[in-house]
Short mmCIF file of C-alpha atoms and ligand atoms in Angstrom, two decimals:
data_model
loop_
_atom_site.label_atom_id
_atom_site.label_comp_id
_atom_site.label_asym_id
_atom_site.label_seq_id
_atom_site.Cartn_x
_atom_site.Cartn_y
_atom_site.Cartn_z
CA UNK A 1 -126.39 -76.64 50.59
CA UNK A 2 -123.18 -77.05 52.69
CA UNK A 3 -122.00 -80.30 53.56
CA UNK A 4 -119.68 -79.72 56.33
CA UNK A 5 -120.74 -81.47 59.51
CA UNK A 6 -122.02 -84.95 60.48
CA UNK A 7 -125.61 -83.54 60.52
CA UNK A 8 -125.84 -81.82 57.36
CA UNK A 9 -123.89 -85.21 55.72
CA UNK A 10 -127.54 -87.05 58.00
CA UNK A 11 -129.56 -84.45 56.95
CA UNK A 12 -129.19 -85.22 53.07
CA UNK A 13 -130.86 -88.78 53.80
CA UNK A 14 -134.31 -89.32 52.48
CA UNK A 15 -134.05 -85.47 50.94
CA UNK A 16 -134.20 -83.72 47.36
CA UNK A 17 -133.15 -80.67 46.52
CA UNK A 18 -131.56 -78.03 43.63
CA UNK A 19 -128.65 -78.10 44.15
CA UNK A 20 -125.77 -74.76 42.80
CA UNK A 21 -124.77 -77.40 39.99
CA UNK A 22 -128.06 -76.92 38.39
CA UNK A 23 -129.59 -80.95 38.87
CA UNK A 24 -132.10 -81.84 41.26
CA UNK A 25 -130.42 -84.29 43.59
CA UNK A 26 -132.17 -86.87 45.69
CA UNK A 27 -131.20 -89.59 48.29
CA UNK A 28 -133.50 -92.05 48.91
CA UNK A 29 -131.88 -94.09 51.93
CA UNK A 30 -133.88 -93.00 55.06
CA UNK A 31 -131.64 -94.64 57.90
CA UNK A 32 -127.84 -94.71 58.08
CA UNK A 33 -127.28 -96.30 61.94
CA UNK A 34 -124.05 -96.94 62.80
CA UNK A 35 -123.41 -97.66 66.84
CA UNK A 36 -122.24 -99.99 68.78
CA UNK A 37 -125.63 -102.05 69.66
CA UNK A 38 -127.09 -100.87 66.45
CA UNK A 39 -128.40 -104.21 65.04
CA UNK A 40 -130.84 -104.06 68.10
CA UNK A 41 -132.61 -100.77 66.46
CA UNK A 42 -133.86 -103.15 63.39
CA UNK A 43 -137.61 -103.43 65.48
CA UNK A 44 -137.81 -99.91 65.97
CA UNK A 45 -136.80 -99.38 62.13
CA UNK A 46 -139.04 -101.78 60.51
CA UNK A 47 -141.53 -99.85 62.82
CA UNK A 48 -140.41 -96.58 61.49
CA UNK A 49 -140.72 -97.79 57.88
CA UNK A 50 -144.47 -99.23 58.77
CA UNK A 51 -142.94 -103.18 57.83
CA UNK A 52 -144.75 -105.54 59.30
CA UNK A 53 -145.42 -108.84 57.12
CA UNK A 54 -143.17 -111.83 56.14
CA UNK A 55 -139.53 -110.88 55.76
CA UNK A 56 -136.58 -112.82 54.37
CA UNK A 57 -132.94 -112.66 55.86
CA UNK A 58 -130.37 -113.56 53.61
CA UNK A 59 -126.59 -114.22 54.92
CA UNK A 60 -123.75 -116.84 54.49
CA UNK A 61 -122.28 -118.86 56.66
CA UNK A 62 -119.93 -116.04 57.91
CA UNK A 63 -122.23 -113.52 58.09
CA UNK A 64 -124.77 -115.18 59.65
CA UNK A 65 -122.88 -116.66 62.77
CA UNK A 66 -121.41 -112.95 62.81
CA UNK A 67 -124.55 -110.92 62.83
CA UNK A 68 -127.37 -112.50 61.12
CA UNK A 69 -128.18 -115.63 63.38
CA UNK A 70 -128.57 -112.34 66.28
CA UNK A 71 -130.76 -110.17 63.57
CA UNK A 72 -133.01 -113.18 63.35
CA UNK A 73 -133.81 -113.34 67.01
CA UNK A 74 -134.38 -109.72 67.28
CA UNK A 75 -136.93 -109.55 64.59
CA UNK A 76 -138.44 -112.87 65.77
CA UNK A 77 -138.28 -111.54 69.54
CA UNK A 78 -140.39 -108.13 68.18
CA UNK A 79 -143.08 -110.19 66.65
CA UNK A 80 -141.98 -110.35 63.17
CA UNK A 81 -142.24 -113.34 60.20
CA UNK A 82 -138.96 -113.62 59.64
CA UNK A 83 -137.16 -116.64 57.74
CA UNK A 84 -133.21 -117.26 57.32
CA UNK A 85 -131.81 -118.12 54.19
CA UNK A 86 -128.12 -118.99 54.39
CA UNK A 87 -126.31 -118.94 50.88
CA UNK A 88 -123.41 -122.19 50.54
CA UNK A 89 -119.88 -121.78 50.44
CA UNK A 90 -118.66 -118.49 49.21
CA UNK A 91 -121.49 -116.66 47.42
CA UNK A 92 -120.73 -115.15 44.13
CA UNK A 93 -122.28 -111.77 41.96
CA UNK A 94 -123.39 -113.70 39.27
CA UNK A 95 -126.44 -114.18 37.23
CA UNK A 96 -126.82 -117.49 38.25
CA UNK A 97 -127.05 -116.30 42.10
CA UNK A 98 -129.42 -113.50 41.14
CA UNK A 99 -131.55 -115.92 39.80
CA UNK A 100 -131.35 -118.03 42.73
CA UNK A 101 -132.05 -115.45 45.52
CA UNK A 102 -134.83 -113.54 43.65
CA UNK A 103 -136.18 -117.06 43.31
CA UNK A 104 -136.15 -117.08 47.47
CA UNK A 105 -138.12 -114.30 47.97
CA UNK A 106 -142.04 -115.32 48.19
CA UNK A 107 -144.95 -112.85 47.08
CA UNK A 108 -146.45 -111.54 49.95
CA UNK A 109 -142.72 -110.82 51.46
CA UNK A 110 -142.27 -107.15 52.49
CA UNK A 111 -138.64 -106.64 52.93
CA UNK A 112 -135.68 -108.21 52.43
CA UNK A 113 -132.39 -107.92 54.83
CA UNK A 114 -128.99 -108.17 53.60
CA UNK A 115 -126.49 -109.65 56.21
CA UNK A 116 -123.16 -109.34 54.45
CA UNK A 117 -120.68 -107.41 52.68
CA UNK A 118 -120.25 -106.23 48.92
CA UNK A 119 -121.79 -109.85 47.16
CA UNK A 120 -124.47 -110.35 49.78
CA UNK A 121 -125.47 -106.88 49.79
CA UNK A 122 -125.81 -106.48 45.78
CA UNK A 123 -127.61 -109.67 45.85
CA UNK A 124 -130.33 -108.48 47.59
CA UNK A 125 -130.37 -105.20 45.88
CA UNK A 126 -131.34 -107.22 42.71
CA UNK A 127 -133.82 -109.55 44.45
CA UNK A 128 -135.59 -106.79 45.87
CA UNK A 129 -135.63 -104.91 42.64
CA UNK A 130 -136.98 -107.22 40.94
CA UNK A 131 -139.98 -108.11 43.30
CA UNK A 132 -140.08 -104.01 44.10
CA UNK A 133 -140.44 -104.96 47.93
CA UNK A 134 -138.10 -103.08 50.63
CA UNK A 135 -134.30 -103.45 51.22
CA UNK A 136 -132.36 -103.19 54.42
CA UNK A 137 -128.62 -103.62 54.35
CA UNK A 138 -126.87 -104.77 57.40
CA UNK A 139 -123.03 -104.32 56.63
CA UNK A 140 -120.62 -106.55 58.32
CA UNK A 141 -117.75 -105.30 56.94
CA UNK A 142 -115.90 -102.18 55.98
CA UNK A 143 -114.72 -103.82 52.86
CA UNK A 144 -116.65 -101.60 49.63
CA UNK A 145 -118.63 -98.37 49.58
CA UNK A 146 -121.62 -100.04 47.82
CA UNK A 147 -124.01 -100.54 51.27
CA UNK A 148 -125.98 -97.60 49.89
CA UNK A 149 -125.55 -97.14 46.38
CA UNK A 150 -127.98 -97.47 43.42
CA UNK A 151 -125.82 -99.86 41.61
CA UNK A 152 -124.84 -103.59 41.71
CA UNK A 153 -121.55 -105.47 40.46
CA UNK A 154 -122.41 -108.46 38.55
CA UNK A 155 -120.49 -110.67 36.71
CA UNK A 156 -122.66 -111.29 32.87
CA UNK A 157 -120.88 -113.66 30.49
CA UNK A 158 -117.33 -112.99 31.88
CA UNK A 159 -118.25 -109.06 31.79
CA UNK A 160 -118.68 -107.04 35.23
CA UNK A 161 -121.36 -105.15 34.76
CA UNK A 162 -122.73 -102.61 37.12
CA UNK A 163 -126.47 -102.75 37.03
CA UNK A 164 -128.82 -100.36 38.09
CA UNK A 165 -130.74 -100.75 40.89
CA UNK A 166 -132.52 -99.16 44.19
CA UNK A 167 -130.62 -98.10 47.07
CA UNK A 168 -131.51 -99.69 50.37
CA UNK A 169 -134.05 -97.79 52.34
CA UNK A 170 -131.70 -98.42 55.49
CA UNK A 171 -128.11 -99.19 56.37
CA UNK A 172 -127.40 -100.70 59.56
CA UNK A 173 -123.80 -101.21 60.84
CA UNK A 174 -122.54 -102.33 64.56
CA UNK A 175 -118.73 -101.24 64.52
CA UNK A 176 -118.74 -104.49 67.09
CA UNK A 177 -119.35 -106.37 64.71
CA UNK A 178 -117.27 -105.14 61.53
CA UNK A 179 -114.16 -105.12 63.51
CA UNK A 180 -114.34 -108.12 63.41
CA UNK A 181 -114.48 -108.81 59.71
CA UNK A 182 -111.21 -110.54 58.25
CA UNK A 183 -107.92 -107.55 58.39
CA UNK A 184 -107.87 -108.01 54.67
CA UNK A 185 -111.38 -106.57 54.42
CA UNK A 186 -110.83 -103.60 56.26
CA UNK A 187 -107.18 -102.92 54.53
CA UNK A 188 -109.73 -103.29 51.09
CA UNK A 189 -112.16 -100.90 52.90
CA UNK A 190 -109.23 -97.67 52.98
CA UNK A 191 -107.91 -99.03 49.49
CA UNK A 192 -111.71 -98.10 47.82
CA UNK A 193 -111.84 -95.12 49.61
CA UNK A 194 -108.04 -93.51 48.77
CA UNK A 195 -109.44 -93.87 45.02
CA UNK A 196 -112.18 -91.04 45.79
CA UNK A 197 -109.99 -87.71 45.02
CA UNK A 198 -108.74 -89.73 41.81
CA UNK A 199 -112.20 -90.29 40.74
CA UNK A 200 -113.52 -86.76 41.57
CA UNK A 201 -110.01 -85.32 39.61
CA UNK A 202 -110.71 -87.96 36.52
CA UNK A 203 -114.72 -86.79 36.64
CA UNK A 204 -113.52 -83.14 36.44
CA UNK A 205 -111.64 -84.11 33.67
CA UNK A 206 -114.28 -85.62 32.17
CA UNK A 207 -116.41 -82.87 32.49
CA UNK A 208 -114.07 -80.28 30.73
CA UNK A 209 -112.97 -82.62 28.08
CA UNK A 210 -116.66 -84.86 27.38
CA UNK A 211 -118.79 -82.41 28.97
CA UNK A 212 -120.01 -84.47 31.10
CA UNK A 213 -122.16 -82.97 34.02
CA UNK A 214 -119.93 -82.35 37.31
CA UNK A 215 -121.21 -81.47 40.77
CA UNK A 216 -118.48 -81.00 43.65
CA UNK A 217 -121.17 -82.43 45.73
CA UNK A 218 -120.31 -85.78 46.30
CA UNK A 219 -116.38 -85.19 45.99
CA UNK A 220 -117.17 -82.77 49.37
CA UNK A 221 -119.38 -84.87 51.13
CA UNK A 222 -116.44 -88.18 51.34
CA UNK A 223 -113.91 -85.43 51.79
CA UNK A 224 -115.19 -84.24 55.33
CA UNK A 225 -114.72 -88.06 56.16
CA UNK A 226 -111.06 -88.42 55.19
CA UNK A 227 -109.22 -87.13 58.17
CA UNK A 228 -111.44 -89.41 60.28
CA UNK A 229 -110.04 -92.52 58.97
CA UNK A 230 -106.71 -91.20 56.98
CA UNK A 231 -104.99 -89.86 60.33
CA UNK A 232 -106.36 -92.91 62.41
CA UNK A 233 -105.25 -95.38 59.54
CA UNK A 234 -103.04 -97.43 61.97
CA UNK A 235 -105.81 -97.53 64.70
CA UNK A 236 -107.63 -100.30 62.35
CA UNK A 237 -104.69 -102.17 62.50
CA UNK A 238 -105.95 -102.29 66.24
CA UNK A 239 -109.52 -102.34 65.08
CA UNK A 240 -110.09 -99.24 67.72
CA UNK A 241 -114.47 -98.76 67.07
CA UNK A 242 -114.27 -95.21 66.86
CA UNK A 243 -111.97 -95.52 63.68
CA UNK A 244 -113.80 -98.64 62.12
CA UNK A 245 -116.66 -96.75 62.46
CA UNK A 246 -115.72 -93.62 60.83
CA UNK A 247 -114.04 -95.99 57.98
CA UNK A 248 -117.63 -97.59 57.32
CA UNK A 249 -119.33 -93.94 57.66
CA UNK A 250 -116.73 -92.54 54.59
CA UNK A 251 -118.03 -95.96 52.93
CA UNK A 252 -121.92 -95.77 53.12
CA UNK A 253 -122.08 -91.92 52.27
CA UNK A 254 -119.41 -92.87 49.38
CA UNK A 255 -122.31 -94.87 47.97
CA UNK A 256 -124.40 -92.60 49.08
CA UNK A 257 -122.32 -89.69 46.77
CA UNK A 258 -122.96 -92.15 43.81
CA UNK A 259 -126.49 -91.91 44.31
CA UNK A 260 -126.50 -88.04 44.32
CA UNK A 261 -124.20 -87.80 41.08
CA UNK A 262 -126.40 -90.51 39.53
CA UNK A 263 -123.31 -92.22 37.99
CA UNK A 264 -120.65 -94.01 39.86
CA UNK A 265 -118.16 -91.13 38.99
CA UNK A 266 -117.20 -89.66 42.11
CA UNK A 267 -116.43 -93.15 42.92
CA UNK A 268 -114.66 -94.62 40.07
CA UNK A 269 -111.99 -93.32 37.34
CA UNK A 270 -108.83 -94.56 36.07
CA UNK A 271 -107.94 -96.91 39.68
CA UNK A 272 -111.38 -98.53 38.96
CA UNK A 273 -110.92 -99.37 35.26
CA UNK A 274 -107.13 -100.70 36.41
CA UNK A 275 -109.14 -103.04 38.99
CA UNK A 276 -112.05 -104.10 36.88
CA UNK A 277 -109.14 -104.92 33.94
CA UNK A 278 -107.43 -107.27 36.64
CA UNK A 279 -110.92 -108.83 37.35
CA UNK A 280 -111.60 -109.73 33.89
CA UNK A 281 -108.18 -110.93 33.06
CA UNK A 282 -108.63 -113.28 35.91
CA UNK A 283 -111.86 -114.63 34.94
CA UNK A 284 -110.53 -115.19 31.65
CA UNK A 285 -107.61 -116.89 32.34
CA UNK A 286 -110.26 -118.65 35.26
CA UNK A 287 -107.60 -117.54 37.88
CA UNK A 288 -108.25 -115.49 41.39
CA UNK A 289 -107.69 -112.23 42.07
CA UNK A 290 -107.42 -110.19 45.15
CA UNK A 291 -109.94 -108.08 47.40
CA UNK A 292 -111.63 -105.40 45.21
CA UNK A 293 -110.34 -102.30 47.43
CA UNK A 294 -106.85 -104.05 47.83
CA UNK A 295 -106.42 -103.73 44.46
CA UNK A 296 -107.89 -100.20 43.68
CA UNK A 297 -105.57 -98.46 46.70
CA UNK A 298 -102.58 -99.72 45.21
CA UNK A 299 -104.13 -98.63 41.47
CA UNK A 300 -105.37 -94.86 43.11
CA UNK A 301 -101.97 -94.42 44.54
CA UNK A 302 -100.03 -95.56 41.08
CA UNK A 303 -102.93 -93.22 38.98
CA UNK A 304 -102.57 -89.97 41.44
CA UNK A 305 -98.59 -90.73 40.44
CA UNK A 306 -99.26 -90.34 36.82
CA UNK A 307 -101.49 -87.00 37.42
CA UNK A 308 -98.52 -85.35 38.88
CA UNK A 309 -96.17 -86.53 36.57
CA UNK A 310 -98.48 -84.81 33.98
CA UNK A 311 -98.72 -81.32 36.36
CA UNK A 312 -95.17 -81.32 36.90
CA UNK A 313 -94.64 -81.04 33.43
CA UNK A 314 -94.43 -77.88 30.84
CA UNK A 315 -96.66 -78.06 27.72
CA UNK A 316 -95.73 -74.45 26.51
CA UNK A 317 -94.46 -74.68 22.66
CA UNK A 318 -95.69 -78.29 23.09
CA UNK A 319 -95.86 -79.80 19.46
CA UNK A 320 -99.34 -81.20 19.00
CA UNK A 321 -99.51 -84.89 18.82
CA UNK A 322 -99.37 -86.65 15.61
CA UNK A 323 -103.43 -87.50 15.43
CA UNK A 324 -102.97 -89.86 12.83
CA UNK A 325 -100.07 -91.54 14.86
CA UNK A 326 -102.51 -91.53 17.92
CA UNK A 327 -105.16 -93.01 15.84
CA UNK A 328 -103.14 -95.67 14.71
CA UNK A 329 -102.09 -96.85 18.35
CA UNK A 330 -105.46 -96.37 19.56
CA UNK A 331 -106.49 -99.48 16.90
CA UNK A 332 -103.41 -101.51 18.32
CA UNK A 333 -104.70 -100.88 21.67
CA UNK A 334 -107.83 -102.29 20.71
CA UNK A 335 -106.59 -105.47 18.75
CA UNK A 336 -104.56 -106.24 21.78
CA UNK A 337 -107.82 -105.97 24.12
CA UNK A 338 -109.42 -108.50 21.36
CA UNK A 339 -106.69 -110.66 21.66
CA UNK A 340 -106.93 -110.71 25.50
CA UNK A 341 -110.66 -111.44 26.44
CA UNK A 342 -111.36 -112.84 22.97
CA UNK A 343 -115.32 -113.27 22.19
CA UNK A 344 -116.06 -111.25 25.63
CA UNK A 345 -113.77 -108.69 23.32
CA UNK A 346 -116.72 -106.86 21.41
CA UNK A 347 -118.69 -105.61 24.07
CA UNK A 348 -115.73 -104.32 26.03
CA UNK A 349 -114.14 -102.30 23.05
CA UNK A 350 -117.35 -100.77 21.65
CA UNK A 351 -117.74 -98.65 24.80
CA UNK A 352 -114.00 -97.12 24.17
CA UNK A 353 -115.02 -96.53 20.00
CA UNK A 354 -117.92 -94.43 21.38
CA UNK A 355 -115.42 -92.91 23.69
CA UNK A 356 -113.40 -92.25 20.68
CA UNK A 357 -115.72 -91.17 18.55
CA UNK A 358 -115.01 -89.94 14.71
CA UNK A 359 -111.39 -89.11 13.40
CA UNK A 360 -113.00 -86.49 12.80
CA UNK A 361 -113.88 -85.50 16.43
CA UNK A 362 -111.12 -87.04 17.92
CA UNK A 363 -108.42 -84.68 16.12
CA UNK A 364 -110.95 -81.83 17.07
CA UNK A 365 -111.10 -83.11 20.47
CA UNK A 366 -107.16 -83.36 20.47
CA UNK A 367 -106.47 -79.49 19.34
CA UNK A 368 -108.59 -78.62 22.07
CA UNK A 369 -107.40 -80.32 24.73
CA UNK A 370 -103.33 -79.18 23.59
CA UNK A 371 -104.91 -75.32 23.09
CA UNK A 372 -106.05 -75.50 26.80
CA UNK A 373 -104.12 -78.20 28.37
CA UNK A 374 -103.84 -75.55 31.27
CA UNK A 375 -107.07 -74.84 32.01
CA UNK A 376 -107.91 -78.28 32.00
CA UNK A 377 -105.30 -79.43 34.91
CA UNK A 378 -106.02 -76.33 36.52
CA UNK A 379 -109.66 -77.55 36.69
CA UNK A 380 -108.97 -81.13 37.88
CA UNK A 381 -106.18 -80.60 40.12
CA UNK A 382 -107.38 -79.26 42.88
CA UNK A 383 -109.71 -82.56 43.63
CA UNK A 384 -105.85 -84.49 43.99
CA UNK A 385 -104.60 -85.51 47.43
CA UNK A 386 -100.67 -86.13 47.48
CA UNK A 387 -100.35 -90.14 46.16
CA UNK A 388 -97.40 -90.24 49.31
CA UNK A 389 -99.79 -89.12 51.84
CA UNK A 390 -102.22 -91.82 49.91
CA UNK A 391 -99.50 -94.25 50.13
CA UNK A 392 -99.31 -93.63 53.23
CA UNK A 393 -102.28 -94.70 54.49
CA UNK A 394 -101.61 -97.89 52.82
CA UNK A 395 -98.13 -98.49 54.84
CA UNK A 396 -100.31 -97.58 57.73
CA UNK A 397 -102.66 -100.55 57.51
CA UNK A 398 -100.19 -103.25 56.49
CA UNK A 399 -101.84 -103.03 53.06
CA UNK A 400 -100.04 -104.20 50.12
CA UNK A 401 -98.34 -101.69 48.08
CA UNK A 402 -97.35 -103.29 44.74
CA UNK A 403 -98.36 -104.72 41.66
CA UNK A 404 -96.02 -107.56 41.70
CA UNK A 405 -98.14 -108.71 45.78
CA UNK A 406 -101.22 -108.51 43.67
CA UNK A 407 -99.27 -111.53 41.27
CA UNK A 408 -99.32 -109.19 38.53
CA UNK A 409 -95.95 -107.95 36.79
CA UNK A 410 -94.05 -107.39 33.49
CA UNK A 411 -95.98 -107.57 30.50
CA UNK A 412 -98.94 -108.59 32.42
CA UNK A 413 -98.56 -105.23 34.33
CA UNK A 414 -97.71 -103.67 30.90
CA UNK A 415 -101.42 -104.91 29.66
CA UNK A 416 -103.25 -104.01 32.63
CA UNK A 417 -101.73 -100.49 32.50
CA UNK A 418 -101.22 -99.79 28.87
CA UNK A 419 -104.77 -100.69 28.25
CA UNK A 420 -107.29 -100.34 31.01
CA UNK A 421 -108.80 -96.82 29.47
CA UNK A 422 -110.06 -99.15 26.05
CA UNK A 423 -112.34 -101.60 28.54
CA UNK A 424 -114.72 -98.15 29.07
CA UNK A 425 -116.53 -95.71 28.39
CA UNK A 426 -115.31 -93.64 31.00
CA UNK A 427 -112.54 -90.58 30.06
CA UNK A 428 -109.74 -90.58 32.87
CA UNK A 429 -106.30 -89.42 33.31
CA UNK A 430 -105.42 -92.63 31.55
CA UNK A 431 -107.31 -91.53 28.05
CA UNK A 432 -105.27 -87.76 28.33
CA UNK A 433 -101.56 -89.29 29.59
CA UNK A 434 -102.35 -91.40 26.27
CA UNK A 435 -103.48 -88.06 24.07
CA UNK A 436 -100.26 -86.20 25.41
CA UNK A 437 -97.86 -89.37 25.33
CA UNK A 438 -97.51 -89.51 28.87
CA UNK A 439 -98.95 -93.02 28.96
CA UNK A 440 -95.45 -94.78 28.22
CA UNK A 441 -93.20 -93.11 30.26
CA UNK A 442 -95.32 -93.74 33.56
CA UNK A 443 -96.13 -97.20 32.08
CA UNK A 444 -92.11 -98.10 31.97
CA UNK A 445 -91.46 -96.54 35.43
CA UNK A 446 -94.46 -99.03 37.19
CA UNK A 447 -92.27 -101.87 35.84
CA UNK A 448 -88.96 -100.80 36.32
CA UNK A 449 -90.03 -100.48 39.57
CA UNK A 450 -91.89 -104.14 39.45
CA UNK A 451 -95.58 -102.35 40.17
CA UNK A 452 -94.13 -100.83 43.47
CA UNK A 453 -96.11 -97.80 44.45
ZN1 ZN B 1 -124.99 -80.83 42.43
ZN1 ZN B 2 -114.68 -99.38 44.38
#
């Protein structure tokens, strides 16, 4: 199956099929909508999806004077049971708030509808889950690609965790209405979305070093989107519809790529383990930290940095790496991860031992990758997009473009970077820069240059 046009990128929705890459891929999400007016289709959906019963709205404050106070008149006006719930203050992904809203939904509801952005949205993934009734996501800002993914962020015991869940059986956007959302949001919105030929490089990786399963799929499918909103960067600044709505199109069928791969790996590598690092360090330290996608553009463009640092250079009659050396820094790495998120600590680091494996396998595992370093970026590479024409796009929104604007800088930048691949599971450009001793140099260049990118 070719994914190469806007119809055969709609015509994966609510499919399944065998796919060159040997899996069986399926997307359940029936309805993407995104047009101006769109939030008046909801009737004619519900319709569509043969809903008709009692049906929650959940919003905040924001969302629902933006879109959801409109959405509730429109399914009142066709006939429908609908009730509001509007969350206080600034919801959060927690447990606590999973709790609460699955606790809103009553028995004999039949859908839930989402009226928010990345928190909102997850929310109601859960709740639905949970009481296995139907989701519709109404997005209100291009902020995240998770509209239409199968996963939701939530903060467990100071840990973000991405849980599984269902994908919403419909995303509705009105570009009206997101251009609206807060510039910050859409800047975040790009930032996500630069990571995606990072991620689909790292995955590769992964796949020729792990073994992991790889499908070009998903990388393809966000790929035909990246002109649209990568050339037209500055026209968000203006918040021109036609550009906020092909930014929020690359966003759902980003999700929607995670839902084909059935892992968030064409969506999150080395930039995403930077981020989540951040995240946790804040929460730790019970300080804020920035927008989620502000903070992954200005880790994709710093990672795509470090993979051509590592293609520009020559490993012919390189001498392999002293294992037991390696080994010994990879424990140091790991004491220094303990001594950062302290009893949150265990869980983090026992996904990077498995990572790690045996001495044994790891100084297999390093021969290997030395004996074919070639094949290996030859593999990967070709996934990259240039990190100045990334950066790019970054100067083109007004985005921020450093480290040091995200509050983070000498040795707390040295942390962040030095040891983001021991918080997962997940093998990254950061886990073979560290293999080949590349991790240092690039490490000591970010803060020379305090974080710029
Ligand atoms: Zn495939
Ligand atoms: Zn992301």
């Amino acid at each position: 199956m070719s994914v190469n046009s806007k119809q055969d990128r709609y015509d994966l929705l609510n499919s399944q099929w065998n796919c060159e890459c040997g899996a069986l891929h399926s997307v359940p999400t029936r309805i993407v909508d995104i047009a101006a007016g769109a939030l008046n289709h909801i009737t004619d959906i519900m319709s569509e999806l043969g809903l008709r019963g009692k049906i929650l709205l959940l919003a905040d404050k924001n969302t629902f004077l933006v879109a959801g106070a409109k959405v509730e008149g429109i399914l009142y006006d066709g006939g429908l049971d609908v009730r509001s719930h509007v969350l206080e203050g600034r919801p959060v992904a927690d447990e606590a708030s999973v709790k609460d809203v699955t606790s809103l939904v009553d028995s004999d509801d039949v859908a839930i509808v989402s009226c928010g952005s990345g928190t909102i949205t997850d929310l109601a993934k859960c709740a639905a889950l949970e009481h296995d009734i139907t989701h519709i996501a109404i997005a209100t800002a291009p902020s995240m690609n998770g509209y239409a993914s199968g996963i939701a962020a939530i903060m467990q015991g100071g840990l973000k965790t991405t849980l599984p869940v269902r994908p919403p059986i419909a995303v509705i956007a009105d570009p009206s209405v997101l251009k609206k959302a807060p510039i910050e949001m859409i800047r975040a919105g790009i930032g996500d979305l630069l990571s995606k030929p990072v991620c689909n490089a790292d995955w590769k990786l992964a796949s020729l070093v792990k073994g992991e399963h790889f499908c070009s799929r998903p990388y393809e499918l966000v790929k035909d989107l990246e002109s649209l909103y990568m050339d037209g960067a500055k026209d968000l600044l203006s918040r021109k519809p036609e550009t906020i709505a092909a930014l929020t199109e690359a966003l759902i069928f980003s999700g929607i790529s995670m839902v084909i791969a059935g892992s968030s790996s064409p969506a999150s590598g080395a930039e995403h383990l930077i981020s989540h690092f951040i995240d946790m360090r804040a929460e730790a330290d019970g300080a804020g930290h920035d927008l989620h996608g502000v903070q992954v553009g200005i880790a994709s463009v710093a990672t795509a940095r470090l993979h051509e640092r590592m293609l520009k250079r020559s490993y012919a009659n390189v001498v392999p790496p002293d294992v037991d050396l390696l080994w010994k820094r990879g424990d140091e790495a790991i004491e220094r991860v303990r001594k950062i998120f302290g009893p949150c600590s265990e869980s983090i680091v026992s996904e990077y031992l498995k990572k790690r494996g045996s001495r044994e396998s790891f100084a297999s595992e390093v021969k290997w990758i030395v004996e074919n370093i070639d094949a290996i970026r030859d593999g990967y590479s070709k996934y990259l997009t240039s990190s100045a024409t990334m950066r790019e796009a970054l100067v083109d929104v007004g985005a921020k473009k450093s480290f040091a604007e995200l509050g983070i800088g000498g040795e707390s930048l040295r942390d962040v970077l030095e040891l983001a691949f021991v918080i997962r599971g997940r093998y990254t450009i950061l886990d073979l820069a560290f293999i080949l001793g590349e991790l240092d140099g690039w490490v000591d260049e970010m803060i020379t240059s305090n974080g710029e990118i």
